[in-house]
Short mmCIF file of C-alpha atoms in Angstrom, two decimals:
data_model
loop_
_atom_site.label_atom_id
_atom_site.label_comp_id
_atom_site.label_asym_id
_atom_site.label_seq_id
_atom_site.Cartn_x
_atom_site.Cartn_y
_atom_site.Cartn_z
CA MET A 1 17.23 4.64 0.72
CA ILE A 2 16.56 6.68 -2.37
CA ARG A 3 20.15 5.59 -4.16
CA SER A 4 19.10 1.99 -3.61
CA LEU A 5 15.70 2.49 -4.75
CA VAL A 6 17.34 3.95 -8.07
CA VAL A 7 19.82 1.02 -8.13
CA LEU A 8 16.61 -1.42 -7.69
CA SER A 9 14.91 0.38 -10.98
CA LEU A 10 18.15 0.48 -13.13
CA PHE A 11 18.40 -3.53 -12.37
CA LEU A 12 14.82 -4.25 -13.59
CA THR A 13 14.52 -1.74 -16.49
CA CYS A 14 17.71 -1.86 -17.91
CA GLY A 15 19.39 -5.60 -17.58
CA THR A 16 21.74 -6.49 -20.12
CA ALA A 17 20.42 -3.92 -22.52
CA ILE A 18 23.03 -1.34 -21.04
CA ALA A 19 26.07 -4.01 -20.78
CA ALA A 20 28.86 -4.01 -23.01
CA PRO A 21 30.07 -7.27 -24.29
CA ASN A 22 33.27 -8.30 -22.89
CA ASP A 23 33.95 -4.78 -20.99
CA SER A 24 32.97 -4.24 -17.77
CA SER A 25 34.19 -0.64 -17.74
CA ILE A 26 31.26 2.08 -17.83
CA PRO A 27 31.05 3.07 -21.74
CA VAL A 28 31.86 5.92 -23.31
CA PHE A 29 30.36 7.15 -26.99
CA GLY A 30 32.67 6.72 -29.84
CA ASN A 31 34.63 4.28 -31.66
CA THR A 32 37.29 3.04 -29.38
CA ALA A 33 39.49 0.54 -31.07
CA GLY A 34 38.97 -3.09 -29.76
CA LYS A 35 35.71 -2.16 -28.03
CA GLY A 36 33.09 -1.27 -30.24
CA PHE A 37 30.58 1.78 -30.73
CA THR A 38 29.46 2.76 -27.04
CA LEU A 39 26.93 5.49 -25.17
CA SER A 40 28.62 9.00 -24.00
CA THR A 41 28.14 10.09 -21.06
CA PRO A 42 25.62 12.81 -21.68
CA THR A 43 23.76 9.62 -23.06
CA GLN A 44 24.00 7.66 -20.12
CA ILE A 45 22.44 10.43 -17.84
CA VAL A 46 19.50 10.89 -20.47
CA ILE A 47 18.83 6.84 -20.18
CA LEU A 48 19.26 7.14 -16.63
CA LEU A 49 16.98 10.25 -15.87
CA THR A 50 13.87 7.92 -18.34
CA LEU A 51 14.54 4.57 -16.34
CA LEU A 52 14.33 7.17 -12.78
CA THR A 53 10.28 7.94 -14.10
CA LEU A 54 10.02 3.98 -14.14
CA LEU A 55 10.56 3.99 -10.46
CA PRO A 56 7.48 4.49 -9.33
CA ALA A 57 6.18 1.83 -11.24
CA VAL A 58 8.74 -0.73 -9.88
CA VAL A 59 8.07 0.44 -5.97
CA MET A 60 4.28 -0.53 -6.85
CA ALA A 61 5.24 -3.91 -8.82
CA VAL A 62 7.98 -5.46 -6.56
CA SER A 63 7.54 -4.32 -3.62
CA PRO A 64 4.56 -4.76 -0.58
CA PHE A 65 3.50 -1.18 -1.63
CA LEU A 66 0.86 -3.21 -3.69
CA ARG A 67 -0.85 -5.48 -0.98
CA ILE A 68 -0.49 -2.39 1.32
CA THR A 69 -2.53 0.23 -0.60
CA ILE A 70 -5.31 -2.34 -1.34
CA VAL A 71 -5.98 -3.24 2.33
CA LEU A 72 -5.62 0.60 3.60
CA HIS A 73 -7.90 1.32 0.60
CA PHE A 74 -10.59 -1.65 2.19
CA LEU A 75 -10.37 -0.33 5.65
CA ARG A 76 -11.28 2.68 4.63
CA GLN A 77 -13.92 1.92 2.23
CA ALA A 78 -15.31 -0.18 5.39
CA LEU A 79 -15.00 2.13 8.44
CA GLY A 80 -16.90 4.77 5.84
CA THR A 81 -14.90 7.88 6.41
CA GLN A 82 -15.19 8.52 2.56
CA SER A 83 -11.77 10.58 2.41
CA ALA A 84 -10.30 10.25 5.77
CA PRO A 85 -7.79 9.60 5.96
CA SER A 86 -6.68 10.99 2.69
CA ASN A 87 -5.33 9.39 -0.46
CA GLN A 88 -1.69 11.04 -0.02
CA VAL A 89 -1.68 10.00 3.88
CA LEU A 90 -2.96 6.04 2.64
CA ILE A 91 -0.28 6.43 -0.09
CA GLY A 92 2.46 7.77 2.21
CA LEU A 93 1.98 5.58 5.14
CA ALA A 94 2.13 2.27 2.40
CA LEU A 95 5.26 3.68 0.64
CA PHE A 96 7.25 3.99 4.23
CA LEU A 97 5.90 0.99 5.15
CA ALA A 98 7.44 -0.81 1.70
CA PHE A 99 10.61 1.15 2.18
CA LEU A 100 10.41 -0.56 5.95
CA ILE A 101 10.19 -4.29 4.37
CA MET A 102 12.33 -3.85 1.10
CA GLN A 103 15.60 -2.04 2.84
CA PRO A 104 16.86 -5.08 3.75
CA VAL A 105 16.38 -6.67 0.08
CA VAL A 106 17.17 -3.62 -2.03
CA MET A 107 20.49 -2.62 0.28
CA ASP A 108 21.48 -6.49 -0.46
CA MET A 109 20.80 -6.08 -4.20
CA TYR A 110 23.35 -2.96 -3.89
CA HIS A 111 25.92 -4.84 -2.21
CA ARG A 112 25.96 -7.91 -4.78
CA GLY A 113 25.40 -5.97 -7.57
CA TRP A 114 25.95 -2.39 -7.65
CA GLU A 115 29.18 -2.25 -5.72
CA PRO A 116 31.01 -4.98 -7.66
CA VAL A 117 30.06 -3.16 -10.94
CA GLU A 118 31.05 0.28 -9.65
CA SER A 119 34.19 -1.25 -8.95
CA GLY A 120 35.11 -3.32 -12.02
CA GLN A 121 34.65 -7.07 -10.35
CA LEU A 122 32.01 -7.59 -12.73
CA ASN A 123 30.61 -5.95 -16.05
CA TRP A 124 27.34 -4.80 -15.99
CA GLU A 125 25.06 -8.27 -17.67
CA GLN A 126 26.95 -9.92 -14.18
CA GLY A 127 26.07 -7.31 -11.93
CA PHE A 128 22.54 -7.80 -12.99
CA GLU A 129 22.87 -11.35 -12.41
CA GLN A 130 24.02 -11.11 -9.22
CA GLY A 131 21.71 -8.28 -8.34
CA SER A 132 18.64 -9.54 -8.96
CA GLN A 133 19.10 -12.66 -6.93
CA PRO A 134 17.45 -11.33 -3.56
CA LEU A 135 14.75 -9.72 -5.50
CA LYS A 136 14.36 -13.26 -7.20
CA THR A 137 14.01 -14.72 -3.68
CA PHE A 138 11.69 -12.02 -2.19
CA LEU A 139 9.02 -12.36 -5.25
CA LEU A 140 9.35 -16.06 -4.32
CA LYS A 141 8.08 -16.32 -0.92
CA PHE A 142 4.59 -14.65 -2.02
CA ALA A 143 4.51 -15.54 -5.71
CA ARG A 144 1.89 -18.80 -6.08
CA GLU A 145 2.59 -21.47 -7.85
CA LYS A 146 -0.39 -21.31 -9.82
CA ASP A 147 0.26 -17.70 -10.71
CA ILE A 148 3.76 -18.29 -12.02
CA GLN A 149 2.71 -21.35 -13.76
CA THR A 150 -0.19 -18.91 -15.64
CA CYS A 151 2.87 -16.48 -16.30
CA VAL A 152 4.86 -19.46 -17.79
CA GLU A 153 2.46 -20.31 -19.83
CA ILE A 154 1.61 -16.98 -21.53
CA ALA A 155 5.35 -16.14 -21.57
CA LYS A 156 5.75 -19.89 -23.48
CA SER A 157 9.09 -19.99 -21.61
CA PRO A 158 10.44 -23.37 -21.25
CA PRO A 159 9.43 -24.99 -17.25
CA PRO A 160 11.84 -23.97 -14.92
CA ARG A 161 14.00 -26.94 -13.29
CA THR A 162 14.30 -24.82 -10.36
CA PRO A 163 12.70 -21.93 -8.74
CA ALA A 164 16.08 -20.36 -9.27
CA ASP A 165 15.96 -21.23 -13.27
CA LEU A 166 12.79 -18.53 -13.27
CA ASP A 167 13.33 -15.08 -14.91
CA LEU A 168 12.14 -11.64 -13.96
CA LYS A 169 10.03 -11.22 -16.40
CA VAL A 170 7.71 -14.23 -15.16
CA LEU A 171 8.14 -13.97 -11.54
CA VAL A 172 7.40 -9.70 -11.24
CA PRO A 173 3.35 -10.55 -13.17
CA ALA A 174 3.17 -13.90 -10.77
CA TYR A 175 4.18 -11.59 -7.85
CA ILE A 176 1.57 -8.84 -8.52
CA LEU A 177 -1.28 -11.36 -9.46
CA SER A 178 -0.71 -13.14 -5.70
CA GLU A 179 -0.57 -9.80 -3.91
CA LEU A 180 -3.83 -8.60 -5.39
CA LYS A 181 -5.46 -11.73 -4.32
CA ALA A 182 -3.74 -11.25 -0.56
CA GLY A 183 -5.00 -7.87 -0.49
CA PHE A 184 -8.35 -8.82 -1.24
CA GLN A 185 -8.68 -11.48 1.03
CA ILE A 186 -7.32 -9.53 3.94
CA GLY A 187 -9.68 -6.64 2.61
CA ALA A 188 -12.94 -8.89 2.79
CA VAL A 189 -11.79 -10.01 6.08
CA LEU A 190 -11.52 -6.50 7.45
CA PHE A 191 -15.13 -5.66 5.98
CA LEU A 192 -17.04 -8.43 8.40
CA PRO A 193 -16.93 -6.88 11.50
CA PHE A 194 -18.27 -3.10 10.33
CA LEU A 195 -20.79 -4.60 7.78
CA ILE A 196 -22.19 -6.54 10.96
CA ILE A 197 -22.02 -3.47 12.99
CA ASP A 198 -24.28 -1.73 9.88
CA LEU A 199 -26.48 -4.75 9.47
CA VAL A 200 -27.14 -4.17 13.08
CA VAL A 201 -27.78 -0.23 12.97
CA ALA A 202 -30.29 -0.82 9.74
CA SER A 203 -32.28 -3.49 11.37
CA VAL A 204 -32.49 -1.08 14.67
CA THR A 205 -33.42 2.17 12.56
CA LEU A 206 -36.15 0.51 10.06
CA SER A 207 -37.49 -1.57 13.57
CA ILE A 208 -38.21 1.94 14.88
CA GLY A 209 -39.27 3.66 12.26
CA MET A 210 -36.09 5.92 11.51
CA VAL A 211 -36.92 5.98 7.94
CA GLN A 212 -35.64 8.93 7.04
CA LEU A 213 -32.46 8.65 8.77
CA PRO A 214 -29.76 6.79 6.56
CA PRO A 215 -28.15 3.82 8.52
CA VAL A 216 -24.62 5.06 7.41
CA MET A 217 -25.09 8.25 9.43
CA VAL A 218 -25.93 6.64 12.57
CA SER A 219 -23.76 3.14 12.17
CA ALA A 220 -20.45 5.28 11.18
CA PRO A 221 -19.52 6.93 15.09
CA PHE A 222 -20.08 3.12 16.39
CA LYS A 223 -17.54 1.82 13.64
CA ILE A 224 -14.76 4.37 14.30
CA LEU A 225 -15.31 3.80 18.21
CA LEU A 226 -14.89 0.25 17.41
CA PHE A 227 -11.58 0.55 15.77
CA VAL A 228 -10.16 3.16 18.16
CA LEU A 229 -10.74 1.13 21.01
CA VAL A 230 -9.03 -2.24 19.96
CA ASP A 231 -6.48 0.17 18.30
CA GLY A 232 -6.58 -0.70 15.00
CA TRP A 233 -4.22 1.04 13.52
CA ASN A 234 -1.79 -0.67 15.39
CA LEU A 235 -3.36 -4.33 14.88
CA VAL A 236 -3.77 -3.97 10.90
CA VAL A 237 -0.21 -2.21 9.99
CA GLY A 238 1.29 -4.93 12.71
CA SER A 239 -0.31 -7.71 10.91
CA LEU A 240 0.53 -6.55 7.48
CA LEU A 241 4.12 -6.24 8.29
CA LYS A 242 4.39 -9.68 9.90
CA SER A 243 2.80 -10.94 6.78
CA PHE A 244 6.29 -10.11 5.04
CA TYR A 245 8.49 -12.06 7.62
#
């Protein structure tokens, strides 16, 4: 899985910039006969390590990680548990759920793009084009048409004839905007039942004159008990996973 994610980051961050014109072999530094000016192996390693620093941003931007983290954050706020579960636990859960969803897409990208380049069947430019197709298909499933139109207008790109003609520079921000909206919508729905409990508890405490006692301290155990009784984690995580299939 780590190797697949590295391949995904390379496809998204380097693209055709690392492709050698009319040459499918891995470039080496120097002025080779008839092959022009290319990169040495140490330079390639430096570029690879630099691209790997962008891997966290790639994972957050073009995977379900974004929606999952937003929903889990709203859930924790609705429960009123402050720092339980901790940020590390929520990030870890979101990361592995994103791996689970994206694994077929990333493996398809690896087989269609990276393996032909390694075997010399395609050059880097062709490998990037072939390998990015599964990712484009995934992004198109969840990017709203309105967001895509906005990004096309901002990029001043010509209107595509078909969805397959859209570039990643348009699809990625459109997907992020769509995921932000979806995450906030799900978070708002999660808030409603817990908000009702807060309102009921606040009304009861005020009616019996318990002004000094914060209603949050009374409602928190009831919200946690309700969440446990309905098996909330299974419902939330299961619904999130199903929303991507």
